[in-house]
Short mmCIF file of C-alpha atoms and ligand atoms in Angstrom, two decimals:
data_model
loop_
_atom_site.label_atom_id
_atom_site.label_comp_id
_atom_site.label_asym_id
_atom_site.label_seq_id
_atom_site.Cartn_x
_atom_site.Cartn_y
_atom_site.Cartn_z
CA MET A 1 98.86 -168.08 -33.11
CA ASN A 2 96.15 -169.44 -30.84
CA ILE A 3 96.97 -168.86 -27.20
CA LEU A 4 95.06 -170.05 -24.19
CA VAL A 5 95.83 -168.32 -20.89
CA ILE A 6 94.64 -170.17 -17.80
CA GLY A 7 94.08 -167.81 -14.84
CA ALA A 8 92.86 -164.21 -15.11
CA GLY A 9 94.75 -162.79 -12.11
CA TYR A 10 97.11 -159.78 -12.11
CA VAL A 11 99.63 -161.57 -14.37
CA GLY A 12 97.36 -163.82 -16.48
CA LEU A 13 94.98 -161.04 -17.45
CA THR A 14 97.74 -158.61 -18.41
CA MET A 15 99.43 -161.29 -20.50
CA ALA A 16 96.20 -162.27 -22.25
CA VAL A 17 95.37 -158.67 -23.17
CA CYS A 18 98.93 -157.86 -24.27
CA PHE A 19 99.41 -161.02 -26.38
CA SER A 20 96.15 -160.18 -28.19
CA GLU A 21 97.49 -156.66 -28.74
CA LEU A 22 100.53 -158.30 -30.41
CA GLY A 23 98.08 -159.79 -32.94
CA HIS A 24 97.56 -163.28 -31.53
CA SER A 25 94.20 -164.89 -31.01
CA VAL A 26 93.84 -165.26 -27.24
CA ILE A 27 91.32 -166.95 -24.99
CA CYS A 28 91.69 -166.35 -21.28
CA ILE A 29 89.88 -168.73 -18.95
CA ASP A 30 89.24 -168.60 -15.23
CA LYS A 31 87.03 -170.73 -13.03
CA GLN A 32 85.48 -167.60 -11.42
CA LYS A 33 82.38 -167.02 -13.56
CA ASN A 34 81.76 -163.51 -12.14
CA LYS A 35 85.23 -162.41 -13.10
CA ILE A 36 84.80 -163.71 -16.65
CA ASN A 37 81.41 -161.98 -17.01
CA THR A 38 82.89 -158.67 -15.87
CA LEU A 39 85.80 -159.00 -18.31
CA LEU A 40 83.44 -159.87 -21.16
CA LYS A 41 81.76 -156.52 -20.54
CA GLY A 42 85.13 -154.82 -21.03
CA LYS A 43 85.57 -154.02 -17.35
CA LEU A 44 88.80 -154.74 -15.50
CA THR A 45 88.78 -156.90 -12.39
CA THR A 46 92.09 -155.45 -11.15
CA PHE A 47 93.55 -151.94 -11.18
CA GLU A 48 96.26 -151.76 -13.83
CA LYS A 49 97.42 -148.68 -15.72
CA ASN A 50 96.65 -148.65 -19.48
CA LEU A 51 95.12 -152.14 -19.45
CA ASP A 52 91.48 -150.98 -19.75
CA LYS A 53 91.87 -149.44 -23.22
CA LEU A 54 93.71 -152.47 -24.57
CA LEU A 55 91.09 -154.79 -23.09
CA ILE A 56 88.22 -152.99 -24.84
CA LYS A 57 90.12 -152.62 -28.12
CA ASN A 58 91.01 -156.31 -28.34
CA LEU A 59 87.59 -157.54 -27.22
CA LYS A 60 86.08 -155.46 -30.05
CA SER A 61 88.53 -156.85 -32.59
CA LYS A 62 87.58 -160.36 -31.35
CA ARG A 63 91.26 -161.26 -30.93
CA LEU A 64 90.58 -161.57 -27.20
CA LYS A 65 87.94 -163.79 -25.64
CA PHE A 66 87.10 -164.89 -22.12
CA ASP A 67 85.60 -168.20 -21.11
CA ILE A 68 85.43 -170.73 -18.29
CA SER A 69 85.93 -173.98 -20.20
CA MET A 70 89.09 -176.09 -20.35
CA LYS A 71 87.82 -177.39 -23.70
CA ASN A 72 89.58 -174.39 -25.27
CA VAL A 73 92.85 -176.30 -24.84
CA ALA A 74 91.93 -178.32 -27.96
CA ASN A 75 92.45 -175.34 -30.31
CA ALA A 76 95.46 -173.81 -28.62
CA ASP A 77 99.01 -173.85 -29.99
CA VAL A 78 100.29 -172.53 -26.69
CA VAL A 79 98.69 -172.97 -23.26
CA MET A 80 99.98 -170.58 -20.61
CA ILE A 81 99.36 -171.57 -17.02
CA SER A 82 99.17 -168.52 -14.79
CA VAL A 83 97.30 -169.66 -11.71
CA GLY A 84 98.06 -168.63 -8.14
CA THR A 85 100.79 -170.32 -6.09
CA PRO A 86 100.24 -168.80 -2.64
CA PHE A 87 102.66 -169.58 0.16
CA ASP A 88 101.43 -172.34 2.43
CA ASP A 89 102.68 -171.47 5.93
CA SER A 90 101.99 -174.93 7.31
CA LEU A 91 104.10 -176.63 4.62
CA ASN A 92 106.58 -173.75 4.34
CA ARG A 93 106.45 -173.87 0.54
CA TYR A 94 104.27 -172.75 -2.38
CA ASP A 95 100.86 -174.36 -2.59
CA GLN A 96 101.08 -175.63 -6.19
CA ASN A 97 97.87 -177.65 -6.18
CA ALA A 98 96.22 -175.29 -8.66
CA ILE A 99 99.03 -175.92 -11.18
CA TYR A 100 98.89 -179.70 -10.82
CA CYS A 101 95.11 -179.66 -11.02
CA VAL A 102 95.24 -177.65 -14.28
CA ALA A 103 97.87 -180.08 -15.64
CA LYS A 104 95.53 -183.01 -14.98
CA ASN A 105 92.50 -181.21 -16.42
CA ILE A 106 94.05 -180.09 -19.69
CA THR A 107 95.41 -183.54 -20.58
CA LYS A 108 92.30 -184.97 -22.17
CA PHE A 109 91.96 -182.00 -24.52
CA ILE A 110 95.48 -182.16 -25.99
CA ASN A 111 94.87 -183.49 -29.50
CA LYS A 112 97.86 -182.06 -31.44
CA TYR A 113 101.35 -180.71 -30.64
CA THR A 114 100.82 -178.18 -27.83
CA ILE A 115 103.26 -176.10 -25.84
CA ILE A 116 102.45 -175.81 -22.15
CA VAL A 117 104.10 -172.73 -20.64
CA ILE A 118 104.44 -172.39 -16.87
CA LYS A 119 104.09 -168.68 -16.11
CA SER A 120 103.28 -168.89 -12.40
CA THR A 121 106.17 -168.52 -9.96
CA VAL A 122 106.96 -172.08 -8.91
CA GLU A 123 109.36 -174.29 -7.03
CA VAL A 124 112.30 -175.66 -8.98
CA GLY A 125 111.34 -178.99 -10.60
CA THR A 126 107.69 -178.04 -11.26
CA CYS A 127 107.91 -178.28 -15.06
CA ASP A 128 109.27 -181.84 -14.70
CA ARG A 129 106.34 -182.74 -12.46
CA VAL A 130 103.77 -181.18 -14.83
CA GLU A 131 105.31 -183.13 -17.73
CA GLN A 132 105.07 -186.34 -15.71
CA ILE A 133 101.40 -185.69 -14.78
CA ILE A 134 100.42 -185.16 -18.42
CA LYS A 135 102.41 -188.17 -19.66
CA GLU A 136 100.88 -190.46 -17.05
CA ALA A 137 97.34 -189.33 -17.86
CA ASN A 138 97.78 -189.37 -21.63
CA PRO A 139 100.89 -191.25 -22.86
CA LYS A 140 100.09 -190.34 -26.48
CA ALA A 141 99.91 -186.57 -25.90
CA ASP A 142 102.31 -184.59 -28.11
CA PHE A 143 103.53 -181.62 -26.04
CA ASP A 144 106.43 -179.73 -24.50
CA VAL A 145 106.41 -178.10 -21.08
CA VAL A 146 108.39 -174.84 -21.09
CA SER A 147 109.26 -172.45 -18.26
CA ILE A 148 108.91 -168.76 -19.19
CA PRO A 149 108.75 -166.81 -15.92
CA GLU A 150 107.00 -163.46 -15.95
CA PHE A 151 108.67 -160.31 -14.57
CA LEU A 152 105.70 -157.92 -14.77
CA ARG A 153 105.35 -155.44 -11.91
CA GLU A 154 101.86 -154.53 -10.80
CA GLY A 155 101.18 -150.92 -11.69
CA SER A 156 103.51 -150.97 -14.70
CA ALA A 157 102.66 -154.42 -16.04
CA VAL A 158 101.61 -153.21 -19.51
CA TYR A 159 104.84 -151.23 -19.94
CA ASP A 160 106.87 -154.19 -18.65
CA PHE A 161 105.17 -156.59 -21.08
CA PHE A 162 106.08 -154.50 -24.12
CA ASN A 163 109.55 -153.60 -22.82
CA PRO A 164 110.99 -156.71 -21.19
CA ASP A 165 114.61 -156.61 -19.96
CA ARG A 166 114.81 -160.28 -20.97
CA ILE A 167 112.62 -163.22 -21.93
CA ILE A 168 113.80 -166.32 -20.14
CA MET A 169 112.96 -169.56 -21.89
CA GLY A 170 113.60 -172.81 -20.06
CA THR A 171 113.41 -175.73 -22.50
CA GLU A 172 115.61 -178.25 -24.28
CA SER A 173 113.13 -178.52 -27.18
CA GLN A 174 114.24 -176.73 -30.35
CA HIS A 175 110.70 -176.89 -31.73
CA ALA A 176 109.29 -175.20 -28.62
CA LYS A 177 111.99 -172.52 -28.84
CA ASP A 178 111.05 -171.77 -32.46
CA VAL A 179 107.34 -171.50 -31.67
CA ILE A 180 107.88 -169.25 -28.64
CA LYS A 181 110.26 -167.02 -30.60
CA LYS A 182 107.46 -166.57 -33.16
CA LEU A 183 105.06 -165.74 -30.35
CA TYR A 184 107.21 -162.82 -29.20
CA LYS A 185 108.25 -161.77 -32.75
CA PRO A 186 106.02 -158.65 -32.89
CA LEU A 187 107.79 -157.23 -29.79
CA LYS A 188 110.26 -154.62 -31.02
CA LYS A 189 113.05 -154.97 -28.48
CA LYS A 190 113.67 -158.35 -26.92
CA LYS A 191 116.52 -160.39 -25.54
CA PHE A 192 116.00 -164.12 -25.23
CA VAL A 193 117.91 -166.15 -22.69
CA PHE A 194 117.74 -169.92 -23.21
CA THR A 195 118.30 -172.15 -20.22
CA SER A 196 117.27 -175.46 -18.73
CA ARG A 197 113.80 -175.55 -17.15
CA CYS A 198 115.28 -175.76 -13.64
CA SER A 199 117.49 -172.70 -14.14
CA SER A 200 114.57 -170.78 -15.60
CA GLU A 201 112.39 -171.59 -12.59
CA LEU A 202 115.21 -170.48 -10.29
CA ILE A 203 115.86 -167.22 -12.15
CA LYS A 204 112.42 -165.93 -11.17
CA CYS A 205 112.71 -166.77 -7.49
CA ALA A 206 116.33 -165.61 -7.32
CA SER A 207 115.48 -162.28 -9.02
CA ASN A 208 112.68 -161.46 -6.59
CA SER A 209 114.80 -162.50 -3.61
CA PHE A 210 117.68 -160.34 -4.82
CA LEU A 211 115.34 -157.35 -5.25
CA ALA A 212 114.06 -157.88 -1.70
CA THR A 213 117.65 -157.96 -0.46
CA LYS A 214 118.44 -154.72 -2.25
CA ILE A 215 115.42 -153.01 -0.68
CA HIS A 216 116.27 -154.31 2.77
CA PHE A 217 119.86 -153.11 2.41
CA ILE A 218 118.76 -149.56 1.69
CA ASN A 219 116.21 -149.72 4.50
CA GLU A 220 118.94 -150.62 6.98
CA MET A 221 121.10 -147.88 5.48
CA ALA A 222 118.21 -145.45 6.09
CA ASP A 223 118.13 -146.43 9.77
CA PHE A 224 121.90 -145.93 9.92
CA CYS A 225 121.61 -142.48 8.30
CA GLU A 226 119.09 -141.46 10.94
CA LYS A 227 121.62 -142.35 13.67
CA VAL A 228 124.79 -140.87 12.16
CA GLY A 229 123.53 -138.11 9.86
CA GLY A 230 123.43 -138.20 6.07
CA ASN A 231 120.56 -138.52 3.66
CA VAL A 232 119.65 -141.99 2.41
CA TYR A 233 118.26 -140.52 -0.83
CA ASP A 234 121.67 -139.07 -1.67
CA VAL A 235 123.45 -142.23 -0.55
CA ALA A 236 121.19 -144.39 -2.77
CA HIS A 237 121.63 -142.04 -5.72
CA GLY A 238 125.40 -141.99 -5.38
CA MET A 239 125.56 -145.76 -5.03
CA GLY A 240 123.09 -146.47 -7.82
CA LEU A 241 125.03 -144.53 -10.45
CA ASP A 242 127.60 -147.30 -10.29
CA LYS A 243 126.35 -149.54 -13.12
CA ARG A 244 127.24 -152.64 -11.12
CA ILE A 245 124.74 -151.54 -8.46
CA GLY A 246 122.03 -149.74 -10.48
CA VAL A 247 119.59 -147.05 -9.33
CA GLU A 248 116.45 -149.20 -9.23
CA PHE A 249 115.03 -150.70 -6.03
CA LEU A 250 116.96 -148.42 -3.71
CA LYS A 251 113.97 -146.48 -2.40
CA THR A 252 113.61 -146.75 1.34
CA GLY A 253 110.22 -147.32 2.93
CA PRO A 254 108.26 -149.33 5.48
CA GLY A 255 109.46 -152.64 4.00
CA TYR A 256 108.67 -154.61 0.87
CA GLY A 257 105.26 -156.26 0.48
CA GLY A 258 102.88 -157.59 -2.15
CA GLY A 259 101.96 -160.98 -3.51
CA CYS A 260 105.48 -161.81 -4.72
CA LEU A 261 108.61 -160.63 -2.86
CA PRO A 262 107.48 -161.82 0.61
CA LYS A 263 106.47 -165.28 -0.61
CA ASP A 264 109.38 -165.82 -3.01
CA THR A 265 111.98 -164.99 -0.36
CA LYS A 266 110.29 -167.35 2.09
CA ALA A 267 110.00 -170.12 -0.52
CA LEU A 268 113.67 -169.86 -1.50
CA ALA A 269 114.90 -169.80 2.10
CA SER A 270 112.81 -172.79 3.11
CA LEU A 271 113.74 -174.82 0.05
CA GLY A 272 117.40 -174.02 0.71
CA LYS A 273 117.05 -175.33 4.26
CA ARG A 274 115.31 -178.49 3.05
CA VAL A 275 118.14 -179.40 0.69
CA GLY A 276 120.93 -178.33 3.07
CA ALA A 277 121.98 -175.16 1.21
CA ASN A 278 121.05 -172.42 3.67
CA PHE A 279 120.24 -168.91 2.45
CA ASN A 280 121.40 -167.10 5.60
CA LEU A 281 121.25 -163.75 3.80
CA ILE A 282 117.66 -164.19 2.62
CA GLU A 283 116.61 -165.40 6.07
CA ALA A 284 118.05 -162.20 7.58
CA VAL A 285 116.21 -160.14 4.95
CA ILE A 286 112.87 -161.82 5.73
CA CYS A 287 113.29 -161.32 9.45
CA GLY A 288 114.53 -157.73 9.04
CA ASN A 289 111.60 -156.83 6.79
CA GLU A 290 109.05 -158.23 9.26
CA ASN A 291 110.68 -156.34 12.15
CA ARG A 292 110.73 -153.16 10.11
CA ILE A 293 106.96 -153.20 9.66
CA LYS A 294 106.51 -153.59 13.44
CA SER A 295 109.04 -150.87 14.21
CA PHE A 296 107.27 -148.42 11.86
CA ALA A 297 104.05 -148.98 13.78
CA THR A 298 105.85 -148.37 17.09
CA LYS A 299 107.50 -145.25 15.66
CA THR A 300 104.11 -143.90 14.49
CA LEU A 301 102.69 -144.32 18.00
CA SER A 302 105.75 -142.64 19.55
CA PHE A 303 104.94 -139.39 17.69
CA VAL A 304 101.52 -139.16 19.34
CA GLU A 305 102.17 -140.85 22.70
CA ASN A 306 101.53 -137.63 24.63
CA ILE A 307 98.27 -136.89 22.86
CA LYS A 308 95.13 -138.24 24.53
CA ASN A 309 92.82 -140.15 22.16
CA ALA A 310 95.06 -139.37 19.23
CA LYS A 311 93.59 -139.73 15.77
CA ILE A 312 95.83 -140.96 12.95
CA ALA A 313 95.20 -140.02 9.31
CA PHE A 314 96.67 -142.96 7.43
CA LEU A 315 97.29 -142.32 3.74
CA GLY A 316 98.03 -145.24 1.42
CA LEU A 317 96.98 -148.87 1.95
CA ALA A 318 98.14 -150.68 -1.19
CA PHE A 319 101.51 -152.44 -0.98
CA LYS A 320 102.84 -149.83 -3.41
CA SER A 321 101.40 -147.11 -5.63
CA GLY A 322 99.69 -147.88 -8.94
CA THR A 323 97.77 -150.90 -7.68
CA ASP A 324 94.69 -151.82 -5.65
CA ASP A 325 96.52 -154.86 -4.26
CA CYS A 326 96.74 -155.06 -0.46
CA ARG A 327 98.27 -158.53 -0.22
CA PHE A 328 101.05 -158.43 2.38
CA SER A 329 100.92 -154.67 2.34
CA PRO A 330 103.19 -153.12 5.00
CA ALA A 331 100.61 -150.31 5.25
CA ILE A 332 97.84 -152.73 6.22
CA ASP A 333 100.06 -154.51 8.75
CA ILE A 334 100.99 -151.18 10.33
CA VAL A 335 97.33 -150.12 10.56
CA LEU A 336 96.51 -153.47 12.23
CA HIS A 337 99.24 -152.83 14.83
CA LEU A 338 97.90 -149.33 15.46
CA ILE A 339 94.32 -150.43 16.00
CA ASN A 340 95.45 -153.31 18.21
CA LYS A 341 96.94 -150.64 20.47
CA GLY A 342 93.52 -148.97 20.62
CA THR A 343 94.38 -146.01 18.37
CA LYS A 344 91.76 -144.26 16.26
CA VAL A 345 92.71 -144.51 12.58
CA CYS A 346 91.09 -142.94 9.53
CA VAL A 347 92.39 -144.38 6.25
CA TYR A 348 92.44 -143.27 2.63
CA ASP A 349 93.82 -144.85 -0.53
CA PRO A 350 93.07 -143.76 -4.11
CA ALA A 351 92.54 -147.36 -5.34
CA ALA A 352 92.87 -149.97 -2.63
CA THR A 353 90.09 -149.11 -0.16
CA LYS A 354 87.78 -151.88 -1.36
CA ASN A 355 90.45 -154.56 -0.89
CA ALA A 356 91.61 -153.04 2.40
CA ARG A 357 88.06 -153.05 3.73
CA SER A 358 87.95 -156.85 3.58
CA VAL A 359 90.83 -156.94 6.12
CA LEU A 360 90.32 -153.81 8.20
CA LYS A 361 86.51 -154.13 8.25
CA THR A 362 84.90 -151.63 10.66
CA LYS A 363 87.99 -151.25 12.86
CA VAL A 364 88.96 -148.01 11.09
CA SER A 365 87.02 -145.18 9.48
CA TYR A 366 87.28 -144.61 5.72
CA ALA A 367 87.79 -141.19 4.16
CA LYS A 368 86.91 -140.17 0.60
CA ASN A 369 90.10 -138.17 0.16
CA GLU A 370 93.25 -136.95 1.93
CA TYR A 371 91.53 -133.89 3.39
CA GLU A 372 88.64 -135.82 4.90
CA ALA A 373 91.18 -138.22 6.48
CA ALA A 374 93.24 -135.34 7.85
CA LYS A 375 90.31 -133.58 9.55
CA ASP A 376 91.11 -133.29 13.30
CA ALA A 377 94.05 -135.69 12.88
CA ASP A 378 96.99 -135.60 15.27
CA ILE A 379 99.39 -137.10 12.75
CA MET A 380 99.37 -137.69 9.00
CA VAL A 381 101.11 -140.89 7.96
CA PHE A 382 102.15 -141.52 4.35
CA ALA A 383 102.59 -145.25 3.79
CA THR A 384 102.18 -145.67 0.00
CA GLU A 385 103.90 -143.43 -2.54
CA TRP A 386 100.84 -142.34 -4.57
CA LYS A 387 101.73 -139.46 -6.90
CA GLN A 388 98.76 -137.36 -5.76
CA PHE A 389 100.18 -137.31 -2.18
CA ARG A 390 103.13 -135.31 -3.50
CA SER A 391 101.07 -132.25 -4.32
CA LEU A 392 98.77 -131.68 -1.36
CA ASP A 393 97.45 -128.29 -0.35
CA TRP A 394 99.39 -127.75 2.88
CA ALA A 395 97.68 -124.42 3.57
CA LYS A 396 94.31 -126.20 3.56
CA LEU A 397 95.62 -129.12 5.61
CA SER A 398 97.17 -126.82 8.22
CA LYS A 399 93.69 -125.46 8.97
CA ILE A 400 91.94 -128.81 9.41
CA VAL A 401 94.40 -130.99 11.34
CA ASN A 402 94.51 -131.07 15.12
CA SER A 403 98.32 -131.43 15.42
CA LYS A 404 100.75 -130.61 12.65
CA ILE A 405 102.82 -133.78 12.59
CA ILE A 406 103.75 -135.79 9.49
CA PHE A 407 105.37 -139.23 9.37
CA ASP A 408 106.49 -139.69 5.78
CA MET A 409 107.46 -143.37 5.51
CA ARG A 410 108.08 -143.12 1.74
CA ASN A 411 109.86 -139.74 1.54
CA ILE A 412 107.29 -138.20 -0.80
CA VAL A 413 106.31 -135.05 1.09
CA ASP A 414 108.04 -131.78 0.21
CA ARG A 415 109.41 -131.04 3.67
CA GLN A 416 110.16 -127.35 2.98
CA GLU A 417 106.59 -126.78 1.78
CA ALA A 418 105.09 -128.54 4.82
CA LEU A 419 107.43 -126.64 7.17
CA LYS A 420 106.16 -123.34 5.73
CA TYR A 421 102.75 -124.17 7.19
CA GLY A 422 104.11 -125.18 10.57
CA PHE A 423 104.20 -128.96 10.15
CA GLU A 424 106.88 -131.09 11.79
CA CYS A 425 107.88 -133.58 9.08
CA TYR A 426 109.59 -136.85 10.02
CA LYS A 427 111.06 -138.73 7.09
CA THR A 428 112.86 -142.04 6.61
CA GLY A 429 116.63 -142.02 6.54
CA CYS A 430 117.04 -138.28 6.26
C1 LIG B 1 107.69 -158.05 -8.25
C2 LIG B 1 108.87 -157.95 -9.23
O1 LIG B 1 109.40 -156.63 -9.21
C3 LIG B 1 108.41 -158.31 -10.66
O2 LIG B 1 109.53 -158.31 -11.53
C4 LIG B 1 107.77 -159.69 -10.64
O3 LIG B 1 107.27 -160.05 -11.92
C5 LIG B 1 106.62 -159.73 -9.66
O4 LIG B 1 107.10 -159.35 -8.34
C6 LIG B 1 106.08 -161.13 -9.61
O5 LIG B 1 106.77 -162.02 -9.10
O6 LIG B 1 105.01 -161.40 -10.19
P1 LIG B 1 105.58 -156.48 -7.67
O7 LIG B 1 105.24 -157.49 -6.62
O8 LIG B 1 104.52 -155.98 -8.57
O9 LIG B 1 106.73 -157.07 -8.64
O10 LIG B 1 106.19 -155.24 -6.90
P2 LIG B 1 107.59 -154.49 -6.84
O11 LIG B 1 107.59 -153.32 -7.72
O12 LIG B 1 108.71 -155.45 -6.99
O13 LIG B 1 107.57 -153.97 -5.32
C7 LIG B 1 107.55 -154.91 -4.24
C8 LIG B 1 107.63 -154.20 -2.92
O14 LIG B 1 108.90 -153.57 -2.73
C9 LIG B 1 106.59 -153.08 -2.73
O15 LIG B 1 106.08 -153.14 -1.43
C10 LIG B 1 107.39 -151.80 -2.95
O16 LIG B 1 106.86 -150.68 -2.32
C11 LIG B 1 108.73 -152.20 -2.36
N1 LIG B 1 109.86 -151.42 -2.90
C12 LIG B 1 110.18 -151.50 -4.22
C13 LIG B 1 110.58 -150.59 -2.05
O17 LIG B 1 110.30 -150.49 -0.84
N2 LIG B 1 111.64 -149.89 -2.57
C14 LIG B 1 111.99 -149.96 -3.87
O18 LIG B 1 112.98 -149.29 -4.27
C15 LIG B 1 111.24 -150.79 -4.72
#
């Protein structure tokens, strides 16, 4: 099948590469020429595990192409729109202009039956609006607009693509259903869920908001454990074994971040308010998550308040491990709080330094590794759960730090091992 993916961001690029790996002929377009040129050379523009090999393999086989022209719509059986829908704070809703602009631009190239799939996370009713835009611009166009939300997680997006828990398909068109089923046919295990377009659009936003709620619940439980005793890790494990609860998304930390959970919770809460169906729970989650980030910064400072000119070694800047993405990263927000209080901070992240630099600029110093960051530090803070932080050489670190204090926001440090070398190790919820 001929697929056109519009938008080569974290989701669009992964989808384009993976659909070509399934055997389809895929063209991925993006208006950023530089990005397209880099991809044509077989180089990734984002950090994503296992995507590089598949990119090179499918470029070589010529099943995957990159371009900048909308003209490619003419040959496509399926057009997947995967452009950004950032949250617009002034309007308190997603900025969907990019989607509507693409809808207008593709219209003149539709010359046969084409399925337009909305992959971006959008407000309920967007598919209807896209359909209307295309119909108004080209009343003769033969097409269906379908909602198939994407549930890929950054850092494990390739795995998620080939092992989806479910494929949600929002459409009333039997023909579109048949074509899309064919599209996913090479996937071994798959479970289709057919719904209306509105329900499909809501499933995505509701899923991310529910995940955020789950994380915030365990974060509050962690605070409670610190007050009354108990270990949040054990509590989460014991709770999660109940199938109705599930073990996933019960890891405590400095709060959820990234390009999705923060904006989807805000979008759902504000839309609820607009239509008179308040999401009091989600509003509490949003507020609690924002306060948590601030309180983690305050807590970090409290560990070094008696040290003059304290230096903080801050490890981990991405919003989670396995990605270079710093959008709405709790780690970045915490660093910003720390430097606003005049504290000296030296940062290190295995993948996200380049993106972090565009926000933190010259207000912090940048280390090449954990040990360089820890040199003369008065506290080591672990804010992102990178695997390599779990196996540090504590003997070496004990000789280079100034004060042996650890604040482990993600519970990744082996406390017993650190204690052996004289470190005080403060964890979260235990
Ligand atoms: C999220 C969803 O998990 C995906 O299903 C969805 O496709 C994607 O958004 C999207 O809408 O495109 P992602 O933003 O990549 O994926 O990140 P998550 O793995 O959901 O993590 C979000 C945040 O929650 C991170 O800051 C992470 O550290 C935090 N988190 C996650 C916790 O603090 N504890 C957990 O147990 C899990």
